[in-house]
Amino acid sequence: MKLIQKIASKQTYTVRNAVLRHGKPIESCRFDGDDLETTTHFGLVVAKNIIGIVSIFQHKSDIFVVGNQYQIRGMAVLEDFQQKGFGRELILYCEKYILTKNGNLIWFNARENAVKFYEKLGYTKQGNPFIIDGIGSHYVMYKMLT
Ligand SMILES: CC(C)(COP(=O)(O)OP(=O)(O)OC[C@H]1O[C@@H](n2cnc3c(N)ncnc32)[C@H](O)[C@@H]1OP(=O)(O)O)[C@@H](O)C(=O)NCCC(=O)NCCS
């Protein structure tokens, strides 16, 4: 059985650690703002195991002028489950959720190697690539929802 459900911030750590912070201490898996009331974490559960995660932060970027902005962070699918459509399902789920919150725009810092994945889902690169220390090259990407 497969479902997407809200999870607690700490429940993201296993997948964050395996996919996004590989070889780094578990403390590196805690993000600022993880436990704000306005932050939501979703897990994609397959056979009772969380195999994919995504977190939504109500966070305005100065790059964009529109009002109600949401930032996606910590998007990850366990390696054995990648390229099976789960990442797409998580992003589409986020978009529906953010629309229920009257969000106007989704933005995030995309790892360079994931840019094509997001482009396939209708996201656009904004500006030049930049380095996040210890992780690598990223682009800001966004999609207007309304
Ligand atoms: C990037 C990631 C979230 C994508 O999730 P996924 O479940 O593997 O992706 P999906 O199977 O839903 O792919 C949807 C489409 O995007 C494509 N795609 C997925 N990852 C891609 C990538 N890295 N580069 C290019 N295309 C990619 C798929 O081939 C598929 O294309 P199709 O519609 O033509 O069949 C996942 O691979 C991952 O966790 N990667 C490592 C961590 C990471 O980079 N996270 C993003 C941080 S910004």
mmCIF file of C-alpha atoms in Angstrom, residues 79-132:
data_model
loop_
_atom_site.group_PDB
_atom_site.id
_atom_site.type_symbol
_atom_site.label_atom_id
_atom_site.label_comp_id
_atom_site.label_asym_id
_atom_site.label_seq_id
_atom_site.Cartn_x
_atom_site.Cartn_y
_atom_site.Cartn_z
ATOM 1 C CA GLU A 79 17.743 5.667 -3.979
ATOM 2 C CA ASP A 80 16.053 2.282 -4.472
ATOM 3 C CA PHE A 81 12.737 4.049 -5.118
ATOM 4 C CA GLN A 82 13.941 6.815 -7.460
ATOM 5 C CA GLN A 83 12.788 7.081 -11.082
ATOM 6 C CA LYS A 84 9.448 5.428 -10.313
ATOM 7 C CA GLY A 85 7.269 8.537 -10.244
ATOM 8 C CA PHE A 86 7.276 9.037 -6.439
ATOM 9 C CA GLY A 87 9.086 12.387 -6.569
ATOM 10 C CA ARG A 88 6.542 13.687 -9.065
ATOM 11 C CA GLU A 89 3.694 12.526 -6.812
ATOM 12 C CA LEU A 90 5.183 14.374 -3.838
ATOM 13 C CA ILE A 91 5.604 17.639 -5.737
ATOM 14 C CA LEU A 92 2.070 17.481 -7.177
ATOM 15 C CA TYR A 93 0.761 16.782 -3.678
ATOM 16 C CA CYS A 94 2.613 19.864 -2.366
ATOM 17 C CA GLU A 95 1.127 22.023 -5.100
ATOM 18 C CA LYS A 96 -2.413 20.929 -4.203
ATOM 19 C CA TYR A 97 -1.727 21.497 -0.498
ATOM 20 C CA ILE A 98 -0.256 24.965 -1.091
ATOM 21 C CA LEU A 99 -3.267 25.910 -3.227
ATOM 22 C CA THR A 100 -5.507 25.056 -0.251
ATOM 23 C CA LYS A 101 -3.447 27.610 1.723
ATOM 24 C CA ASN A 102 -4.030 30.215 -1.009
ATOM 25 C CA GLY A 103 -0.353 30.142 -1.956
ATOM 26 C CA ASN A 104 0.564 32.110 -5.057
ATOM 27 C CA LEU A 105 4.076 30.870 -5.740
ATOM 28 C CA ILE A 106 6.362 27.933 -4.927
ATOM 29 C CA TRP A 107 10.116 28.423 -4.937
ATOM 30 C CA PHE A 108 13.178 26.470 -3.808
ATOM 31 C CA ASN A 109 16.903 26.030 -4.178
ATOM 32 C CA ALA A 110 17.283 23.119 -6.586
ATOM 33 C CA ARG A 111 20.378 20.997 -6.732
ATOM 34 C CA GLU A 112 21.807 21.318 -10.221
ATOM 35 C CA ASN A 113 21.383 17.584 -10.872
ATOM 36 C CA ALA A 114 17.656 17.799 -10.061
ATOM 37 C CA VAL A 115 16.873 20.814 -12.285
ATOM 38 C CA LYS A 116 15.542 18.682 -15.170
ATOM 39 C CA PHE A 117 13.218 16.819 -12.794
ATOM 40 C CA TYR A 118 11.665 20.119 -11.719
ATOM 41 C CA GLU A 119 11.553 21.484 -15.276
ATOM 42 C CA LYS A 120 9.480 18.460 -16.263
ATOM 43 C CA LEU A 121 7.035 19.530 -13.566
ATOM 44 C CA GLY A 122 6.759 23.066 -14.938
ATOM 45 C CA TYR A 123 9.300 24.864 -12.743
ATOM 46 C CA THR A 124 11.577 27.582 -14.124
ATOM 47 C CA LYS A 125 15.141 28.521 -13.221
ATOM 48 C CA GLN A 126 15.673 32.040 -11.912
ATOM 49 C CA GLY A 127 19.100 33.676 -12.120
ATOM 50 C CA ASN A 128 22.562 32.176 -12.010
ATOM 51 C CA PRO A 129 23.744 29.043 -10.235
ATOM 52 C CA PHE A 130 25.198 29.455 -6.751
ATOM 53 C CA ILE A 131 27.046 27.201 -4.341
ATOM 54 C CA ILE A 132 25.624 26.023 -1.024
#
